[in-house]
CSV table of C-alpha atoms in Angstrom, one decimal:
chain,number,residue,atom,x,y,z
A,1495,UNK,CA,-120.4,45.4,37.4
A,1496,UNK,CA,-122.8,45.7,34.5
A,1497,UNK,CA,-124.6,42.6,33.2
A,1498,UNK,CA,-123.1,43.0,29.7
A,1499,UNK,CA,-119.5,43.0,31.1
A,1500,UNK,CA,-117.6,39.7,30.9
A,1501,UNK,CA,-116.6,38.0,34.1
A,1502,UNK,CA,-112.9,38.4,34.7
A,1503,UNK,CA,-111.0,35.7,36.4
A,1504,UNK,CA,-108.7,36.5,39.4
A,1505,UNK,CA,-105.6,35.9,37.2
A,1506,UNK,CA,-106.9,38.4,34.6
A,1507,UNK,CA,-107.7,41.0,37.2
A,1508,UNK,CA,-104.2,40.5,38.7
A,1509,UNK,CA,-102.6,40.9,35.3
A,1510,UNK,CA,-104.5,44.2,34.7
A,1511,UNK,CA,-103.6,45.6,38.1
A,1512,UNK,CA,-100.0,44.4,38.2
A,1513,UNK,CA,-99.1,45.0,34.5
A,1514,UNK,CA,-96.0,46.9,33.6
A,1515,UNK,CA,-95.6,49.4,30.8
A,1516,UNK,CA,-92.8,49.5,28.3
A,1517,UNK,CA,-91.5,52.6,30.1
A,1518,UNK,CA,-91.3,50.6,33.4
A,1519,UNK,CA,-89.4,47.9,31.7
A,1520,UNK,CA,-87.1,50.5,30.0
A,1521,UNK,CA,-86.4,52.2,33.4
A,1522,UNK,CA,-85.6,48.8,35.1
A,1523,UNK,CA,-83.4,47.8,32.2
A,1524,UNK,CA,-81.5,51.1,32.3
A,1525,UNK,CA,-81.0,50.8,36.1
A,1526,UNK,CA,-79.8,47.3,35.6
A,1527,UNK,CA,-77.3,48.4,33.0
A,1528,UNK,CA,-76.0,51.1,35.3
A,1529,UNK,CA,-75.6,48.6,38.1
A,1530,UNK,CA,-73.7,46.2,35.9
A,1531,UNK,CA,-71.4,49.0,34.7
A,1532,UNK,CA,-70.7,49.8,38.3
A,1533,UNK,CA,-70.0,46.2,39.0
A,1534,UNK,CA,-67.5,46.1,36.1
A,1535,UNK,CA,-65.6,49.0,37.6
A,1536,UNK,CA,-65.6,47.7,41.1
A,1537,UNK,CA,-64.5,44.2,39.9
A,1538,UNK,CA,-61.7,45.6,37.9
A,1539,UNK,CA,-60.4,47.9,40.7
A,1540,UNK,CA,-61.1,45.4,43.5
A,1541,UNK,CA,-59.0,42.5,42.1
A,1542,UNK,CA,-55.2,43.1,42.4
A,1543,UNK,CA,-53.4,43.2,39.1
A,1544,UNK,CA,-50.0,42.3,37.9
A,1545,UNK,CA,-48.0,43.0,34.7
A,1546,UNK,CA,-48.8,40.4,32.0
A,1547,UNK,CA,-46.1,37.7,32.2
A,1548,UNK,CA,-46.2,37.2,28.5
A,1549,UNK,CA,-45.6,40.8,27.4
A,1550,UNK,CA,-44.1,42.1,30.6
A,1551,UNK,CA,-46.7,44.9,30.7
A,1552,UNK,CA,-45.9,46.2,27.3
A,1553,UNK,CA,-49.3,45.1,25.9
A,1554,UNK,CA,-48.0,43.4,22.8
A,1555,UNK,CA,-45.4,41.0,21.5
A,1556,UNK,CA,-44.1,41.7,18.0
A,1557,UNK,CA,-42.3,39.2,15.8
A,1558,UNK,CA,-42.3,35.5,15.5
A,1559,UNK,CA,-45.6,33.6,15.2
A,1560,UNK,CA,-47.3,35.5,18.0
A,1561,UNK,CA,-48.4,38.5,16.0
A,1562,UNK,CA,-48.9,42.0,17.3
A,1563,UNK,CA,-51.2,41.3,20.3
A,1564,UNK,CA,-50.2,39.6,23.5
A,1565,UNK,CA,-51.8,36.1,23.5
A,1566,UNK,CA,-52.4,36.3,27.2
A,1567,UNK,CA,-53.6,39.8,28.0
A,1568,UNK,CA,-54.7,40.8,24.5
A,1569,UNK,CA,-52.9,44.1,24.9
A,1570,UNK,CA,-54.3,44.9,28.3
A,1571,UNK,CA,-50.8,45.0,29.9
A,1572,UNK,CA,-52.1,43.7,33.2
A,1573,UNK,CA,-53.9,40.6,34.3
A,1574,UNK,CA,-55.7,39.6,37.5
A,1575,UNK,CA,-53.2,38.3,40.1
A,1576,UNK,CA,-53.7,34.5,40.1
A,1577,UNK,CA,-54.1,34.3,43.9
A,1578,UNK,CA,-56.7,37.1,44.0
A,1579,UNK,CA,-60.4,36.3,44.9
A,1580,UNK,CA,-62.7,37.7,42.3
A,1581,UNK,CA,-65.7,39.9,43.4
A,1582,UNK,CA,-68.9,37.9,43.3
A,1583,UNK,CA,-71.0,38.8,40.3
A,1584,UNK,CA,-74.7,39.6,40.9
A,1585,UNK,CA,-77.1,37.6,38.7
A,1586,UNK,CA,-77.4,40.3,36.0
A,1587,UNK,CA,-78.1,37.8,33.1
A,1588,UNK,CA,-81.0,36.3,35.0
A,1589,UNK,CA,-82.5,39.6,35.9
A,1590,UNK,CA,-82.1,40.9,32.4
A,1591,UNK,CA,-83.7,37.7,31.0
A,1592,UNK,CA,-86.8,38.2,33.3
A,1593,UNK,CA,-87.2,41.8,32.0
A,1594,UNK,CA,-86.7,40.7,28.4
A,1595,UNK,CA,-89.3,37.8,28.7
A,1596,UNK,CA,-91.9,40.2,30.0
A,1597,UNK,CA,-91.1,42.8,27.3
A,1598,UNK,CA,-91.2,40.2,24.5
A,1599,UNK,CA,-94.6,38.9,25.7
A,1600,UNK,CA,-95.9,42.5,26.0
A,1601,UNK,CA,-94.7,43.3,22.5
A,1602,UNK,CA,-96.3,40.0,21.2
A,1603,UNK,CA,-99.6,41.0,22.7
A,1604,UNK,CA,-99.6,44.3,20.8
A,1605,UNK,CA,-99.5,42.5,17.5
A,1606,UNK,CA,-102.9,41.9,15.9
A,1607,UNK,CA,-104.4,38.3,15.8
A,1608,UNK,CA,-103.2,36.4,12.8
A,1609,UNK,CA,-100.0,38.5,12.4
A,1610,UNK,CA,-97.2,36.2,11.1
A,1611,UNK,CA,-94.7,37.5,13.8
A,1612,UNK,CA,-97.1,36.8,16.7
A,1613,UNK,CA,-95.9,33.9,18.8
A,1614,UNK,CA,-98.7,33.9,21.4
A,1615,UNK,CA,-96.3,34.3,24.3
A,1616,UNK,CA,-97.8,34.0,27.7
A,1617,UNK,CA,-97.3,37.2,29.8
A,1618,UNK,CA,-95.4,36.3,32.9
A,1619,UNK,CA,-96.6,37.7,36.2
A,1620,UNK,CA,-95.3,41.2,36.9
A,1621,UNK,CA,-93.9,39.8,40.1
A,1622,UNK,CA,-91.3,37.8,38.1
A,1623,UNK,CA,-89.8,41.1,36.8
A,1624,UNK,CA,-87.2,42.5,39.1
A,1625,UNK,CA,-88.4,45.6,40.9
A,1626,UNK,CA,-86.5,48.9,41.0
A,1627,UNK,CA,-85.9,48.3,44.7
A,1628,UNK,CA,-84.2,45.0,44.0
A,1629,UNK,CA,-82.0,46.6,41.4
A,1630,UNK,CA,-81.3,49.5,43.7
A,1631,UNK,CA,-80.2,47.1,46.4
A,1632,UNK,CA,-77.7,45.6,44.1
A,1633,UNK,CA,-76.4,49.0,43.1
A,1634,UNK,CA,-76.2,50.1,46.8
A,1635,UNK,CA,-74.1,47.1,47.7
A,1636,UNK,CA,-71.8,47.8,44.8
A,1637,UNK,CA,-71.4,51.4,45.9
A,1638,UNK,CA,-70.6,50.3,49.4
A,1639,UNK,CA,-67.9,48.0,47.9
A,1640,UNK,CA,-66.5,50.9,45.9
A,1641,UNK,CA,-66.4,53.1,49.0
A,1642,UNK,CA,-64.5,50.4,50.8
A,1643,UNK,CA,-62.0,50.1,47.9
A,1644,UNK,CA,-61.5,53.9,48.0
A,1645,UNK,CA,-60.9,53.9,51.7
A,1646,UNK,CA,-58.5,50.9,51.4
A,1647,UNK,CA,-56.5,52.5,48.6
A,1648,UNK,CA,-56.3,55.9,50.2
A,1649,UNK,CA,-55.4,54.5,53.6
A,1650,UNK,CA,-51.8,55.3,54.4
A,1651,UNK,CA,-51.3,57.1,51.1
A,1652,UNK,CA,-49.7,60.5,51.2
A,1653,UNK,CA,-49.5,62.7,48.2
A,1654,UNK,CA,-46.0,63.7,47.2
A,1655,UNK,CA,-45.1,67.4,47.1
A,1656,UNK,CA,-45.3,68.7,43.6
A,1657,UNK,CA,-42.0,69.3,41.8
A,1658,UNK,CA,-41.1,72.8,41.0
A,1659,UNK,CA,-41.4,73.4,37.2
A,1660,UNK,CA,-38.2,74.2,35.4
A,1661,UNK,CA,-37.4,76.3,32.4
A,1662,UNK,CA,-40.0,78.5,30.9
A,1663,UNK,CA,-42.8,76.9,32.9
A,1664,UNK,CA,-41.1,77.7,36.2
A,1665,UNK,CA,-41.6,81.0,38.0
A,1666,UNK,CA,-37.9,81.7,38.1
A,1667,UNK,CA,-36.5,84.3,35.8
A,1668,UNK,CA,-33.5,82.2,34.7
A,1669,UNK,CA,-35.5,80.4,31.9
A,1670,UNK,CA,-33.4,77.5,30.5
A,1671,UNK,CA,-30.8,78.3,33.2
A,1672,UNK,CA,-32.9,76.1,35.6
A,1673,UNK,CA,-31.6,73.0,33.7
A,1674,UNK,CA,-28.1,71.7,34.1
A,1675,UNK,CA,-25.9,70.8,31.1
A,1676,UNK,CA,-26.7,67.1,31.2
A,1677,UNK,CA,-30.4,67.7,31.2
A,1678,UNK,CA,-30.1,70.1,28.2
A,1679,UNK,CA,-27.9,67.6,26.3
A,1680,UNK,CA,-30.5,64.8,27.0
A,1681,UNK,CA,-33.3,67.1,25.6
A,1682,UNK,CA,-31.3,67.8,22.5
A,1683,UNK,CA,-30.7,64.1,21.9
A,1684,UNK,CA,-34.4,63.4,22.2
A,1685,UNK,CA,-35.2,66.1,19.6
A,1686,UNK,CA,-32.5,65.0,17.1
A,1687,UNK,CA,-33.7,62.8,14.2
């Protein structure tokens, strides 16, 4: 160390060594958003659903004072079954707040002294910001839950044999002769104004 250099405290040295860049924060935030999206999918698929008791699965109630949207499901048509246990939500808000706090302090430091927007925020230690490994652990647990859901849903399911296409789409040469008279009458009634 040169004589002209200022003496740095241990905390200042740790801040320089452990500091995160905006790109690091962006990557962690992006990974956290992807993990939260995965959670939303797993939570939706993992909790059994039932048709909305207000709109009977139609998604809307028209007429009266209720308006055009079901007051219970808001047009979703299905709601979580009341007896179902929800999937535990990881602490996404807390993790995002820690990333945001570090990013805000980093942006505040970039402003020149005396700038009216500068708030003199203290830069939290880099160890407070969730690491990519922590975020990846959450994502891996969610992926495991998704695999368990897939296995549970596919367990015992057997795909039905595809129905042979009728009419012009079928491979028979009869054309419309594949349909019986009742089916042809029903198609004509559907097309009639």
